Amino acid sequence: MAIMAHVPRTQRVVPPPNRGLVVHANTGKRRPKQPYFQLRRHPTLVQSVTLASRVVGLGFLGKACLTPLIEKYSGGGGHTPPGGGSGGGGAGGNGGNAGGNASNALVGGREKDKKKLAPVSITLVSFAVSRKAYTKLTAQFAKEYEEKTGIAVKFRLSFGGSGTQARAVVDGLPGDMVALALPLDVHKICDTGLINKDWQERAPNKSVVCESHVAIVSRKGNPKNVMSWSDLTRPDVQVITANPKTAGVARWNFLALWGHKQDQGEAASLDYCKKVFENVPIQPRDAREASDVFYKQGQGDVSLNYENEVILTNETYGDGALPYVVPDNNVLIEFPVAIVDKNIDRKKPETRVAAEAFLQYLFTPTAQQEFMDCGFRPVDKAMKKKSKLPNVKGIWTVDDKLGGWAATQKHFFDEKGILDQIQRHVGEKRLAERRAKKRRQ
């Protein structure tokens, strides 16, 4: 008679008796051995690995999405299944290599063993002007994912200024994924520990899913003849741009303005930006509100905004579309996506698997085409060749020209940084003008 090491009853492996039959540890019933062992599996392991067997057919879901789940709940590497004993598997439990065999057998999974799993929900927190793109992309992905896996994915979508959204996640908004207007906002969440520090390495292109540039929109017929960065300092031109404290687009606008004169030195850039902001009568909360102020309310002579937002707004207004230019010597705007690890790990494992799949899906030709249809520039090289948007000369990045996001945040956007100096200068000048006007009266 074979001698067995002690294994908790709920996970007991029973050696097969003669005639090729195996005895179930709980019921005592015999059946042909297939495979060698019989294991009463923890429900979480059953669901996780059954899910793995279902999603193998998804082209955008790599092996990397599945391995952590199998290792975590099968006992590989010494982990113990939740609520179970120490016999979970491979190198980590008393069950020898049974857990490893179990995971392999389960991942192979027979059709009749697959179970209908409950839906999973993913909260996606994104910036204002991505609403159209992500509304369509989440619906497309959910349909395809359910067809392939039998698992329904329900997305909850939240949109607003990128800086505001990032602060909301830090303050407790339970976002499972963030799609924000600039890497800086994701870094801020990462600094709190909510997002793992390797977030840029977990997807192609440093997790940047699409791109854009800063555009200058003018009134019909361009009566002020605004064609370049230099025209924005003219005293007869009022400029609408969003608030850099709340909106990602405004920070991109600011960096584009700064970069225009940077080759001439910091003093030249500072003087130029001061003159532009002296021409800014109002700073809306985000890119979409900036469009409303300019298009609906008719304020300002020109507006600085994302190229994609201008394209989408012009499509919306039809005959009311306004002319715009995308000047050369422009910043490359990068829109990143990341999984909020601490939030998503509070949910069942299937949620992370779906989120990882969605992250990879955003880089597929289907998703890249949707970004293009919404006015964004794709990151996929093949799709870039299909883009009909004009070529822009002298494109530069924050990493190349400004020393990266950490240096950019400290130099420009931290308290008492360059932006605060400019805003203070503008405020003091306007106060002096009002006082002088009052004295004249």
Coordinates of C-alpha atoms in Angstrom, one line a residue, residues 16-434:
P16 CA -4.7 5.1 -8.3
P17 CA -5.6 1.6 -7.3
N18 CA -5.2 -1.3 -9.7
R19 CA -7.3 -1.5 -12.9
G20 CA -6.5 2.1 -13.7
L21 CA -9.2 3.6 -11.5
V22 CA -8.9 6.6 -9.2
V23 CA -10.8 7.0 -5.9
H24 CA -12.2 10.5 -5.2
A25 CA -11.0 11.7 -1.8
N26 CA -14.4 12.9 -0.7
T27 CA -17.0 10.7 -2.4
G28 CA -15.2 7.5 -2.6
K29 CA -16.4 6.9 -6.1
R30 CA -14.1 5.4 -8.7
R31 CA -13.6 6.4 -12.3
P32 CA -10.9 6.0 -14.9
K33 CA -7.8 8.0 -14.1
Q34 CA -7.6 11.1 -16.3
P35 CA -5.2 12.5 -15.4
Y36 CA -3.1 10.6 -12.8
F37 CA -4.4 12.5 -9.8
Q38 CA -7.7 13.7 -8.5
L39 CA -7.7 17.1 -6.8
R40 CA -10.5 19.1 -5.1
R41 CA -9.7 22.5 -6.3
H42 CA -10.2 25.8 -4.6
P43 CA -13.0 27.8 -6.4
T44 CA -10.7 30.8 -7.1
L45 CA -8.2 28.5 -8.8
V46 CA -11.0 26.8 -10.8
Q47 CA -12.3 30.2 -12.1
S48 CA -8.9 31.7 -12.7
V49 CA -7.5 28.8 -14.7
T50 CA -10.7 28.1 -16.5
L51 CA -10.6 31.7 -17.6
A52 CA -7.1 31.2 -18.7
S53 CA -8.1 28.3 -20.9
R54 CA -10.8 30.4 -22.5
V55 CA -8.8 33.4 -23.3
V56 CA -5.9 31.6 -24.9
G57 CA -7.6 32.3 -28.3
L58 CA -7.5 36.1 -27.8
G59 CA -4.7 37.4 -30.0
F60 CA -4.2 40.5 -27.8
L61 CA -3.8 38.5 -24.6
G62 CA -0.3 37.2 -24.0
K63 CA 1.0 34.4 -21.8
A64 CA 2.2 37.1 -19.3
C65 CA -1.4 37.8 -18.4
L66 CA -2.1 34.3 -17.4
T67 CA 1.1 33.1 -15.7
P68 CA 0.8 35.2 -12.5
L69 CA -2.7 33.9 -11.8
I70 CA -1.7 30.3 -12.3
E71 CA 1.3 30.7 -10.1
K72 CA -0.6 32.6 -7.4
Y73 CA -3.4 30.1 -7.0
S74 CA -1.9 26.7 -8.0
G75 CA 0.9 26.8 -5.5
G76 CA 3.8 27.3 -8.0
G77 CA 6.6 29.1 -6.3
G78 CA 5.4 28.2 -2.8
H79 CA 2.1 30.2 -2.7
T80 CA -0.7 28.7 -0.7
P81 CA -4.2 28.8 -2.3
P82 CA -6.6 31.1 -0.3
G83 CA -8.4 29.2 2.4
G84 CA -6.4 26.0 1.7
G85 CA -3.5 24.1 3.2
S86 CA 0.1 23.6 2.2
G87 CA -0.4 21.1 -0.5
G88 CA -0.9 23.5 -3.4
G89 CA 1.8 22.4 -5.7
G90 CA 5.1 22.6 -7.5
A91 CA 8.0 23.6 -5.4
G92 CA 5.8 25.2 -2.7
G93 CA 3.7 22.5 -1.1
N94 CA 3.6 18.9 0.2
G95 CA 1.8 17.8 -2.9
G96 CA 5.0 17.6 -4.8
N97 CA 4.5 18.5 -8.4
A98 CA 0.8 17.8 -8.3
G99 CA 0.0 21.5 -8.3
G100 CA 2.1 22.0 -11.4
N101 CA 0.4 19.1 -13.1
A102 CA -3.0 20.4 -12.0
S103 CA -2.4 23.9 -13.4
N104 CA -1.2 22.4 -16.7
A105 CA -4.2 20.1 -16.9
L106 CA -6.6 22.9 -16.0
V107 CA -5.2 25.4 -18.5
G108 CA -5.6 22.7 -21.2
G109 CA -9.2 22.5 -19.9
R110 CA -11.9 20.4 -21.6
E111 CA -14.9 22.1 -23.0
K112 CA -17.3 20.4 -20.7
D113 CA -15.3 21.6 -17.6
K114 CA -15.7 25.3 -18.6
K115 CA -18.0 27.2 -16.3
K116 CA -20.0 30.4 -17.0
L117 CA -18.2 33.0 -14.9
A118 CA -19.8 36.1 -13.4
P119 CA -19.3 39.5 -15.2
V120 CA -16.3 41.6 -14.2
S121 CA -16.4 45.4 -13.9
I122 CA -13.6 47.8 -14.8
T123 CA -13.6 51.5 -13.9
L124 CA -11.7 53.5 -16.4
V125 CA -10.7 57.1 -15.4
S126 CA -9.8 59.2 -18.4
F127 CA -9.3 62.8 -19.6
A128 CA -12.1 64.9 -21.0
V129 CA -11.6 64.7 -24.8
S130 CA -11.1 61.0 -24.9
R131 CA -14.8 60.3 -24.2
K132 CA -15.8 59.4 -27.8
A133 CA -12.8 57.1 -28.4
Y134 CA -13.0 55.2 -25.1
T135 CA -16.8 54.9 -25.2
K136 CA -16.4 53.1 -28.5
L137 CA -13.3 51.1 -27.6
T138 CA -14.6 49.7 -24.4
A139 CA -17.8 48.6 -26.1
Q140 CA -15.9 46.9 -28.9
F141 CA -13.5 45.2 -26.6
A142 CA -16.3 44.0 -24.3
K143 CA -18.2 42.4 -27.2
E144 CA -15.1 40.6 -28.5
Y145 CA -13.9 39.5 -25.1
E146 CA -17.3 38.0 -24.2
E147 CA -17.4 36.2 -27.6
K148 CA -14.0 34.7 -26.9
T149 CA -14.3 33.9 -23.2
G150 CA -17.9 33.9 -22.3
I151 CA -17.2 36.6 -19.7
A152 CA -19.0 39.9 -19.8
V153 CA -16.9 43.0 -19.0
K154 CA -18.8 46.0 -17.7
F155 CA -16.9 49.3 -18.0
R156 CA -17.6 52.3 -15.8
L157 CA -16.2 55.4 -17.5
S158 CA -15.2 58.7 -15.8
F159 CA -14.1 61.8 -17.8
G160 CA -12.6 65.1 -16.7
G161 CA -9.5 67.3 -16.7
S162 CA -6.5 65.0 -16.6
G163 CA -4.9 66.7 -13.5
T164 CA -8.3 66.6 -11.7
Q165 CA -8.8 62.9 -12.6
A166 CA -5.3 62.0 -11.3
R167 CA -5.9 63.8 -8.0
A168 CA -9.3 62.0 -7.7
V169 CA -7.7 58.6 -8.0
V170 CA -5.0 59.5 -5.4
D171 CA -7.8 60.8 -3.1
G172 CA -9.8 57.5 -3.4
L173 CA -11.7 57.3 -6.7
P174 CA -11.6 53.5 -7.2
G175 CA -10.3 53.5 -10.7
D176 CA -9.0 50.2 -12.0
M177 CA -7.4 51.8 -15.1
V178 CA -6.3 55.4 -16.0
A179 CA -6.0 56.8 -19.4
L180 CA -4.7 60.3 -18.9
A181 CA -3.4 63.3 -20.9
L182 CA 0.2 63.1 -20.1
P183 CA 2.7 60.6 -18.4
L184 CA 3.2 63.2 -15.6
D185 CA -0.3 62.5 -14.2
V186 CA 0.3 58.7 -14.2
H187 CA 3.7 59.3 -12.4
K188 CA 1.9 61.3 -9.7
I189 CA -0.4 58.3 -9.0
C190 CA 2.5 55.9 -9.2
D191 CA 4.3 58.0 -6.5
T192 CA 1.6 57.2 -4.1
G193 CA 2.1 53.4 -4.5
L194 CA -1.3 52.8 -6.3
I195 CA 0.4 52.0 -9.6
N196 CA 3.5 49.8 -9.8
K197 CA 6.7 51.5 -10.9
D198 CA 7.1 49.3 -14.0
W199 CA 3.8 50.5 -15.5
Q200 CA 5.5 51.8 -18.7
E201 CA 7.1 48.5 -19.3
R202 CA 3.9 46.5 -19.3
A203 CA 2.7 47.6 -22.7
P204 CA 4.2 48.6 -26.1
N205 CA 5.5 52.1 -26.7
K206 CA 6.0 52.8 -23.0
S207 CA 2.2 52.4 -22.5
V208 CA 1.5 55.4 -24.7
V209 CA -1.5 54.4 -26.9
C210 CA -1.9 57.5 -29.1
E211 CA -0.4 60.9 -29.8
S212 CA -1.3 64.4 -30.9
H213 CA 0.1 68.0 -31.2
V214 CA -0.9 71.5 -30.1
A215 CA -3.1 73.3 -32.7
I216 CA -3.9 77.0 -33.0
V217 CA -7.6 77.5 -33.9
S218 CA -8.7 80.9 -35.3
R219 CA -12.0 82.6 -36.3
K220 CA -13.6 82.1 -39.7
G221 CA -11.5 83.6 -42.3
N222 CA -8.7 84.0 -39.8
P223 CA -9.2 87.8 -39.6
K224 CA -6.2 88.3 -37.3
N225 CA -4.0 86.3 -39.6
V226 CA -2.6 84.1 -36.8
M227 CA -0.4 81.4 -38.4
S228 CA 2.5 80.7 -36.0
W229 CA 3.6 80.7 -32.4
S230 CA 5.0 84.3 -32.8
D231 CA 1.6 85.7 -33.6
L232 CA 0.3 84.8 -30.1
T233 CA 2.2 87.7 -28.4
R234 CA 0.6 90.4 -30.5
P235 CA -1.4 92.8 -28.2
D236 CA -4.5 92.5 -30.5
V237 CA -4.8 88.7 -30.1
Q238 CA -6.7 87.2 -27.2
V239 CA -5.7 83.5 -26.6
I240 CA -8.0 80.9 -25.0
T241 CA -6.1 78.1 -23.2
A242 CA -7.2 75.8 -20.4
N243 CA -5.9 76.0 -16.8
P244 CA -2.6 74.2 -16.3
K245 CA -3.5 73.4 -12.7
T246 CA -6.4 71.2 -13.8
A247 CA -6.0 70.3 -17.4
G248 CA -3.4 68.2 -19.2
V249 CA -4.0 70.1 -22.4
A250 CA -3.0 73.3 -20.8
R251 CA 0.3 71.9 -19.6
W252 CA 1.0 70.6 -23.1
N253 CA 0.1 74.1 -24.4
F254 CA 2.5 75.7 -21.9
L255 CA 5.4 73.3 -22.8
A256 CA 4.8 73.9 -26.5
L257 CA 5.0 77.7 -25.9
W258 CA 8.1 77.3 -23.8
G259 CA 9.8 75.1 -26.4
H260 CA 9.2 77.7 -29.1
K261 CA 12.0 79.9 -27.7
Q262 CA 14.0 77.5 -25.6
D263 CA 16.9 77.4 -28.2
Q264 CA 17.3 81.1 -27.4
G265 CA 17.7 80.5 -23.7
E266 CA 15.5 80.3 -20.6
A267 CA 15.1 84.1 -20.4
A268 CA 13.7 84.3 -23.9
S269 CA 11.3 81.5 -23.2
L270 CA 10.1 83.1 -20.0
D271 CA 9.6 86.5 -21.6
Y272 CA 7.7 84.9 -24.5
C273 CA 5.4 82.9 -22.2
K274 CA 4.6 85.9 -20.1
K275 CA 3.5 87.9 -23.1
V276 CA 1.3 85.1 -24.3
F277 CA -0.4 84.6 -20.9
E278 CA -0.9 88.4 -20.7
N279 CA -3.3 87.8 -23.7
V280 CA -5.2 85.0 -22.0
P281 CA -8.6 86.4 -20.7
I282 CA -10.0 83.1 -19.3
Q283 CA -8.6 79.7 -18.4
P284 CA -11.3 76.9 -18.7
R285 CA -11.0 73.7 -16.6
D286 CA -10.2 71.3 -19.5
A287 CA -9.8 70.9 -23.2
R288 CA -13.6 70.3 -23.8
E289 CA -14.6 73.4 -21.8
A290 CA -12.0 75.4 -23.7
S291 CA -13.7 74.4 -26.9
D292 CA -17.1 75.4 -25.6
V293 CA -15.7 78.8 -24.5
F294 CA -14.2 79.4 -27.9
Y295 CA -16.8 77.9 -30.2
K296 CA -20.1 78.4 -28.3
Q297 CA -19.4 81.5 -26.3
G298 CA -17.3 83.2 -28.9
Q299 CA -14.6 84.4 -26.5
G300 CA -11.0 85.0 -27.8
D301 CA -9.4 85.4 -31.2
V302 CA -7.5 82.1 -31.1
S303 CA -7.6 78.9 -29.0
L304 CA -4.8 76.5 -28.1
N305 CA -6.0 72.9 -27.9
Y306 CA -5.2 69.3 -28.9
E307 CA -5.2 68.7 -32.6
N308 CA -7.6 65.8 -32.1
E309 CA -10.0 67.9 -30.0
V310 CA -10.1 70.5 -32.8
I311 CA -10.8 67.9 -35.4
L312 CA -13.6 66.3 -33.4
T313 CA -15.1 69.8 -32.5
N314 CA -15.1 70.8 -36.2
E315 CA -16.9 67.6 -37.1
T316 CA -19.5 68.3 -34.4
Y317 CA -20.1 71.9 -35.6
G318 CA -20.2 71.1 -39.3
D319 CA -20.8 74.5 -41.1
G320 CA -19.5 76.2 -37.9
A321 CA -16.1 74.5 -38.2
L322 CA -13.1 76.8 -37.7
P323 CA -9.7 77.0 -39.4
Y324 CA -6.6 75.8 -37.5
V325 CA -2.9 75.2 -38.0
V326 CA -0.5 72.8 -36.4
P327 CA 2.7 74.8 -36.2
D328 CA 6.1 73.3 -36.7
N329 CA 8.5 73.1 -33.8
N330 CA 5.7 71.3 -31.9
V331 CA 5.7 69.1 -28.9
L332 CA 4.8 65.4 -29.2
I333 CA 1.8 64.9 -27.0
E334 CA 1.7 61.4 -25.5
F335 CA -1.5 59.8 -24.0
P336 CA -0.6 56.9 -21.6
V337 CA -2.7 54.2 -20.1
A338 CA -2.0 52.2 -16.9
I339 CA -3.6 49.7 -14.6
V340 CA -4.1 51.0 -11.0
D341 CA -2.6 47.9 -9.4
K342 CA -3.7 48.4 -5.8
N343 CA -7.3 49.1 -6.8
I344 CA -7.7 46.2 -9.2
D345 CA -6.0 43.7 -6.9
R346 CA -8.8 44.2 -4.4
K347 CA -11.1 42.6 -7.0
K348 CA -11.3 39.0 -8.2
P349 CA -8.4 37.8 -10.4
E350 CA -10.5 37.8 -13.5
T351 CA -10.7 41.5 -13.4
R352 CA -7.0 42.0 -13.8
V353 CA -6.9 39.4 -16.6
A354 CA -9.6 41.4 -18.5
A355 CA -7.8 44.7 -17.7
E356 CA -4.5 43.4 -19.0
A357 CA -6.3 42.2 -22.1
F358 CA -7.9 45.6 -22.7
L359 CA -4.5 47.3 -22.2
Q360 CA -3.0 45.1 -25.0
Y361 CA -6.1 45.5 -27.1
L362 CA -5.5 49.3 -27.3
F363 CA -2.4 48.7 -29.4
T364 CA -4.2 46.5 -32.0
P365 CA -4.9 47.8 -35.5
T366 CA -8.6 47.9 -34.7
A367 CA -8.1 50.1 -31.7
Q368 CA -5.5 52.3 -33.4
Q369 CA -8.0 52.9 -36.2
E370 CA -10.6 54.0 -33.7
F371 CA -8.1 56.5 -32.2
M372 CA -7.4 57.8 -35.8
D373 CA -11.2 58.1 -36.4
C374 CA -11.4 60.4 -33.3
G375 CA -8.6 62.6 -34.5
F376 CA -5.7 61.1 -32.6
R377 CA -2.4 60.1 -34.2
P378 CA -1.7 56.4 -33.9
V379 CA 1.5 54.9 -32.4
D380 CA 1.4 51.8 -34.6
K381 CA 3.9 52.2 -37.4
A382 CA 1.7 50.6 -40.1
M383 CA -1.2 52.7 -39.1
K384 CA 0.9 55.9 -39.1
K385 CA 1.3 55.4 -42.9
K386 CA -2.5 55.5 -43.3
S387 CA -2.9 58.7 -41.3
K388 CA -4.1 61.6 -43.4
L389 CA -3.0 64.3 -40.9
P390 CA -0.4 66.7 -42.0
N391 CA 3.3 66.2 -41.3
V392 CA 4.8 68.5 -38.7
K393 CA 8.4 69.5 -38.8
G394 CA 10.6 69.9 -35.7
I395 CA 8.7 67.6 -33.4
W396 CA 10.3 67.3 -30.0
T397 CA 9.6 65.3 -26.8
V398 CA 9.7 66.2 -23.1
D399 CA 12.4 63.6 -22.5
D400 CA 14.6 65.0 -25.3
K401 CA 14.2 68.7 -24.8
L402 CA 13.3 69.2 -21.1
G403 CA 15.1 66.4 -19.4
G404 CA 12.1 64.1 -18.6
W405 CA 8.9 64.5 -16.5
A406 CA 10.5 64.6 -13.1
A407 CA 12.6 67.6 -14.1
T408 CA 9.7 69.2 -15.9
Q409 CA 7.4 68.9 -13.0
K410 CA 9.9 70.4 -10.6
H411 CA 11.0 73.2 -12.9
F412 CA 7.7 74.3 -14.3
F413 CA 4.7 73.0 -12.3
D414 CA 5.7 72.7 -8.7
E415 CA 4.8 75.4 -6.2
K416 CA 6.8 78.5 -7.0
G417 CA 7.9 77.0 -10.3
I418 CA 8.0 78.8 -13.6
L419 CA 4.3 78.6 -14.2
D420 CA 3.5 80.1 -10.8
Q421 CA 5.9 82.9 -11.6
I422 CA 4.2 83.6 -14.9
Q423 CA 0.7 83.5 -13.4
R424 CA 1.8 85.9 -10.6
H425 CA 3.3 88.3 -13.1
V426 CA 0.0 88.3 -15.1
G427 CA -2.1 88.8 -12.0
E428 CA 0.1 91.7 -10.7
K429 CA 0.1 93.4 -14.1
R430 CA -3.7 93.2 -14.4
L431 CA -4.2 94.5 -10.9
A432 CA -2.0 97.5 -11.6
E433 CA -3.9 98.2 -14.8
R434 CA -7.3 98.1 -13.0

